[in-house]
XYZ file of C-alpha atoms in Angstrom:
321
model
C 75.677 69.767 65.787
C 79.292 70.916 65.187
C 81.216 68.769 62.719
C 84.909 67.895 62.985
C 86.852 66.891 59.889
C 88.941 63.743 60.138
C 91.727 63.843 57.540
C 93.239 60.443 56.946
C 96.871 59.577 56.367
C 96.550 58.816 52.658
C 94.797 62.148 52.051
C 97.606 64.223 53.533
C 100.000 63.430 50.696
C 97.284 63.958 48.088
C 96.276 67.405 49.350
C 99.635 69.203 49.450
C 102.885 69.332 47.490
C 106.322 69.862 48.986
C 106.381 73.377 47.539
C 103.149 74.103 49.451
C 104.589 72.673 52.648
C 107.847 74.634 52.421
C 105.921 77.893 51.983
C 103.703 77.107 54.987
C 106.612 76.171 57.251
C 108.510 79.294 56.198
C 105.378 81.261 57.095
C 105.395 79.581 60.497
C 108.952 80.705 61.189
C 108.165 84.244 60.005
C 105.230 84.352 62.412
C 107.399 83.037 65.244
C 110.045 85.638 64.463
C 107.494 88.469 64.449
C 105.832 87.413 67.717
C 102.704 86.124 66.006
C 103.042 82.498 67.053
C 103.552 80.686 70.337
C 105.437 77.417 70.592
C 105.688 75.250 73.698
C 108.436 72.626 73.908
C 107.617 68.942 73.581
C 106.576 67.179 76.758
C 106.803 63.441 77.334
C 105.055 61.079 79.719
C 107.053 57.871 80.082
C 106.173 54.490 81.533
C 107.715 51.108 80.900
C 107.101 50.256 77.257
C 105.375 53.486 76.219
C 106.109 57.183 75.664
C 103.429 59.821 75.054
C 104.754 62.938 73.300
C 102.850 66.254 73.137
C 103.729 69.464 71.227
C 101.424 72.484 71.415
C 101.147 76.050 70.221
C 99.171 78.841 68.558
C 99.612 80.563 65.196
C 98.146 83.923 64.139
C 98.530 85.586 60.739
C 96.523 83.895 58.007
C 96.298 80.667 59.996
C 94.640 81.643 63.294
C 94.697 78.209 64.865
C 95.717 76.564 68.114
C 96.335 72.938 68.729
C 98.673 70.126 69.421
C 100.388 67.178 67.893
C 100.539 64.079 70.014
C 101.923 60.635 69.387
C 102.353 57.428 71.355
C 105.432 55.248 70.919
C 105.260 51.603 71.974
C 106.883 48.360 70.862
C 104.070 48.124 68.308
C 105.136 51.356 66.602
C 104.114 55.019 66.781
C 100.764 56.689 66.047
C 100.625 60.421 65.244
C 97.721 62.885 65.236
C 97.240 66.672 65.094
C 94.249 68.275 66.825
C 93.371 71.676 65.336
C 91.172 74.429 66.867
C 90.005 77.739 65.381
C 91.142 80.809 67.315
C 88.219 82.769 65.859
C 85.324 80.464 66.742
C 86.924 78.287 69.420
C 85.645 75.225 67.570
C 87.521 72.016 67.020
C 88.184 72.076 63.266
C 89.982 68.867 62.515
C 91.828 65.783 63.592
C 94.604 65.026 61.111
C 96.521 61.765 60.967
C 100.101 62.935 61.106
C 102.790 60.392 60.234
C 103.314 61.717 56.701
C 102.559 65.238 57.948
C 105.561 64.928 60.269
C 107.837 63.796 57.450
C 106.669 66.690 55.281
C 107.145 69.420 57.856
C 110.551 68.052 58.936
C 111.743 68.048 55.344
C 110.327 71.528 54.857
C 112.070 72.876 57.964
C 115.410 71.678 56.579
C 114.569 73.263 53.231
C 113.840 76.588 54.928
C 117.062 76.413 56.947
C 119.045 75.505 53.833
C 117.506 78.385 51.882
C 118.679 80.888 54.502
C 121.930 79.260 55.703
C 123.589 77.334 52.867
C 125.798 78.902 50.218
C 123.787 80.096 47.256
C 125.822 77.990 44.833
C 125.316 74.752 46.801
C 124.771 71.869 44.373
C 126.065 68.672 46.011
C 123.924 67.066 48.705
C 125.011 64.311 51.068
C 122.437 62.260 52.983
C 123.170 59.839 55.805
C 120.166 57.554 56.248
C 117.795 55.837 53.851
C 114.410 55.717 55.597
C 111.251 57.748 55.123
C 112.713 60.818 56.807
C 115.797 60.714 54.589
C 113.579 60.461 51.521
C 111.492 63.432 52.675
C 114.696 65.428 53.197
C 115.764 64.741 49.634
C 112.316 65.633 48.286
C 112.285 68.945 50.142
C 115.885 69.968 49.491
C 115.565 69.222 45.786
C 113.103 72.151 45.730
C 115.564 74.709 47.119
C 118.919 73.523 45.731
C 120.125 73.348 42.141
C 121.335 69.788 42.610
C 124.048 68.328 40.435
C 124.814 65.289 42.621
C 123.324 63.480 45.615
C 125.538 61.212 47.707
C 123.932 58.707 50.065
C 125.195 56.443 52.818
C 123.407 53.955 55.022
C 124.714 51.225 57.281
C 122.702 48.914 55.040
C 124.230 48.949 51.565
C 121.023 47.434 50.183
C 118.934 50.266 51.626
C 121.377 52.886 50.350
C 121.276 51.451 46.839
C 117.465 51.354 46.883
C 117.400 55.006 47.990
C 119.909 55.929 45.288
C 117.721 54.265 42.655
C 114.773 56.329 43.854
C 116.817 59.538 43.613
C 117.947 58.534 40.136
C 114.338 57.917 39.117
C 113.634 61.546 39.955
C 116.230 62.685 37.431
C 119.204 63.385 39.712
C 122.721 61.984 39.521
C 123.535 59.944 42.615
C 126.295 57.819 44.112
C 126.414 55.478 47.105
C 129.227 56.297 49.529
C 131.137 53.587 51.358
C 131.336 55.277 54.772
C 130.511 58.405 56.788
C 133.640 60.245 55.726
C 133.096 59.613 52.030
C 129.479 60.815 52.072
C 130.708 64.122 53.511
C 133.552 64.594 51.040
C 132.858 67.343 48.518
C 129.282 68.065 49.603
C 127.839 71.536 50.107
C 124.867 70.453 52.220
C 124.818 67.416 54.500
C 121.729 65.788 56.031
C 121.871 63.297 58.893
C 118.571 61.434 59.173
C 119.201 58.371 61.320
C 118.124 56.773 64.589
C 121.698 56.434 65.798
C 122.354 56.743 69.522
C 126.015 57.630 69.071
C 127.541 60.469 67.025
C 129.231 59.550 63.740
C 130.023 62.855 61.973
C 133.490 64.052 63.056
C 135.094 67.444 62.610
C 137.628 65.981 60.177
C 134.771 65.171 57.767
C 133.547 68.768 57.566
C 134.866 71.290 55.054
C 134.611 75.090 55.125
C 131.357 76.363 53.643
C 129.311 73.270 54.489
C 125.766 73.495 55.813
C 124.460 70.614 57.928
C 120.850 69.675 58.685
C 120.930 67.289 61.661
C 117.420 65.875 62.056
C 117.735 62.415 63.561
C 117.718 62.934 67.318
C 115.403 64.798 69.669
C 116.610 63.169 72.883
C 119.275 64.615 75.181
C 121.250 61.357 75.252
C 121.382 60.783 71.455
C 123.393 62.568 68.784
C 124.568 62.314 65.189
C 127.192 65.068 65.273
C 130.242 64.609 67.496
C 131.022 67.510 69.841
C 134.105 68.496 67.830
C 131.945 68.711 64.700
C 129.340 70.877 66.426
C 132.030 73.227 67.707
C 133.227 73.902 64.151
C 129.965 75.679 63.363
C 129.884 79.476 63.255
C 126.073 79.600 63.422
C 123.770 76.921 64.833
C 120.061 77.435 64.238
C 117.339 75.483 66.041
C 113.593 75.518 65.616
C 113.132 76.309 69.338
C 115.965 77.236 71.723
C 114.169 76.193 74.929
C 113.302 72.844 73.424
C 116.883 72.464 72.146
C 118.312 72.940 75.632
C 116.123 70.054 76.787
C 116.480 67.553 73.956
C 119.143 68.465 71.359
C 121.696 65.834 72.285
C 124.094 66.968 69.543
C 124.335 70.395 71.211
C 124.055 69.311 74.845
C 126.995 66.920 74.456
C 129.113 69.740 72.992
C 128.997 71.602 76.332
C 127.935 75.016 77.559
C 130.258 76.888 75.207
C 128.116 75.956 72.216
C 125.027 77.903 73.311
C 126.523 81.292 72.474
C 126.324 80.224 68.808
C 122.741 78.919 68.961
C 119.976 81.082 67.479
C 116.311 80.508 66.633
C 115.785 79.697 62.964
C 112.910 82.180 63.119
C 115.432 84.984 63.773
C 117.371 83.954 60.683
C 114.227 83.852 58.549
C 113.079 87.341 59.562
C 116.589 88.770 59.111
C 117.370 89.433 62.754
C 120.404 87.134 62.558
C 122.546 86.323 59.533
C 122.430 82.671 58.493
C 126.096 82.744 57.515
C 128.753 85.426 57.574
C 130.777 84.209 54.582
C 131.005 81.474 51.968
C 133.539 79.742 54.202
C 131.290 79.650 57.266
C 130.155 76.291 58.602
C 126.491 76.329 59.571
C 124.203 73.839 61.295
C 120.453 73.498 61.594
C 119.632 71.218 64.500
C 116.059 70.160 63.758
C 113.844 68.947 66.586
C 110.327 69.365 65.223
C 108.002 71.903 66.830
C 104.274 72.473 67.119
C 104.211 75.602 64.954
C 105.484 73.573 61.992
C 102.735 70.993 62.555
C 99.976 73.569 62.997
C 100.628 75.632 59.869
C 100.751 72.477 57.790
C 97.663 70.985 59.431
C 95.742 74.202 58.705
C 96.842 74.120 55.071
C 95.721 70.483 54.816
C 92.405 71.288 56.515
C 91.678 74.194 54.147
C 92.465 72.057 51.106
C 90.335 69.189 52.424
C 87.343 71.487 52.946
C 87.738 73.006 49.496
C 88.042 69.628 47.761
C 85.449 67.778 49.824
C 87.988 65.392 51.337
C 88.096 63.864 54.796
C 85.302 62.458 56.915
C 82.967 64.712 58.903
C 82.343 63.540 62.468
C 79.812 64.959 64.935
C 81.441 66.519 67.980
C 79.401 67.625 70.972
C 81.456 70.625 71.932
C 79.875 72.799 74.653
C 80.149 76.598 74.475
C 78.849 78.734 77.317
């Protein structure tokens, strides 16, 4: 009887480090850029009170898996899971609980983009937001930047101060900004990690040389960056261009002219496109979250779980003819 491994939420964080995750996600973009991965844009089924989201793809190279991430959003919250198949045997390998997995791969995608698009001497990080995604962004970016200062802003001063204390506990200098403009002032890399419906980063807040990771929205009618801010960018990378045209509200609201500057992050990673042309360039990574990121990380987690005897094995009556 074939066995499927169920990897539980608490095990995900115990099985991988952020350094592991960043390497895997960078691998995923290299495979996309070399034609060795397939990514299909997110699809949503919507009824009153519920949205089912599905991302799917295949990854070759050392991973050789196919699968999907799916999650259901209701008024009770959101539940995430990755389903992972072997391309070699066709068997269902694992079901991985994927809330923390999503935070990890989103942070890692920003780290990869920052590695290839930010100035090499970047040392001041600004973060708008104070939730779990903002924390994961800090954790990931602290691996690829030589940070001297982290500035944070949240609409809740209490939440911002709590986040700043966490950053300080990790050994980094941090300050709490009083507004959106102040959190942008003097930073080399800016992260927006909010659930805002309306854009709040204006062009007047952005200085030459800045790199921005905008991760908060993956709906066409929501944005964090105002159109005038988006149009300041010389290069705009996205994890999937087709998906961006459907759900990157920050870019869609900026109008058709913006798409001539939009490139796949995979092309930047494999060297097909330069991440920035000069130290004064303004660059943006508009993160949406794609299946390839989920699949490479889920395979890494599965391999570690097998090696360490983690997870729960479940009988699965798969039929092969």
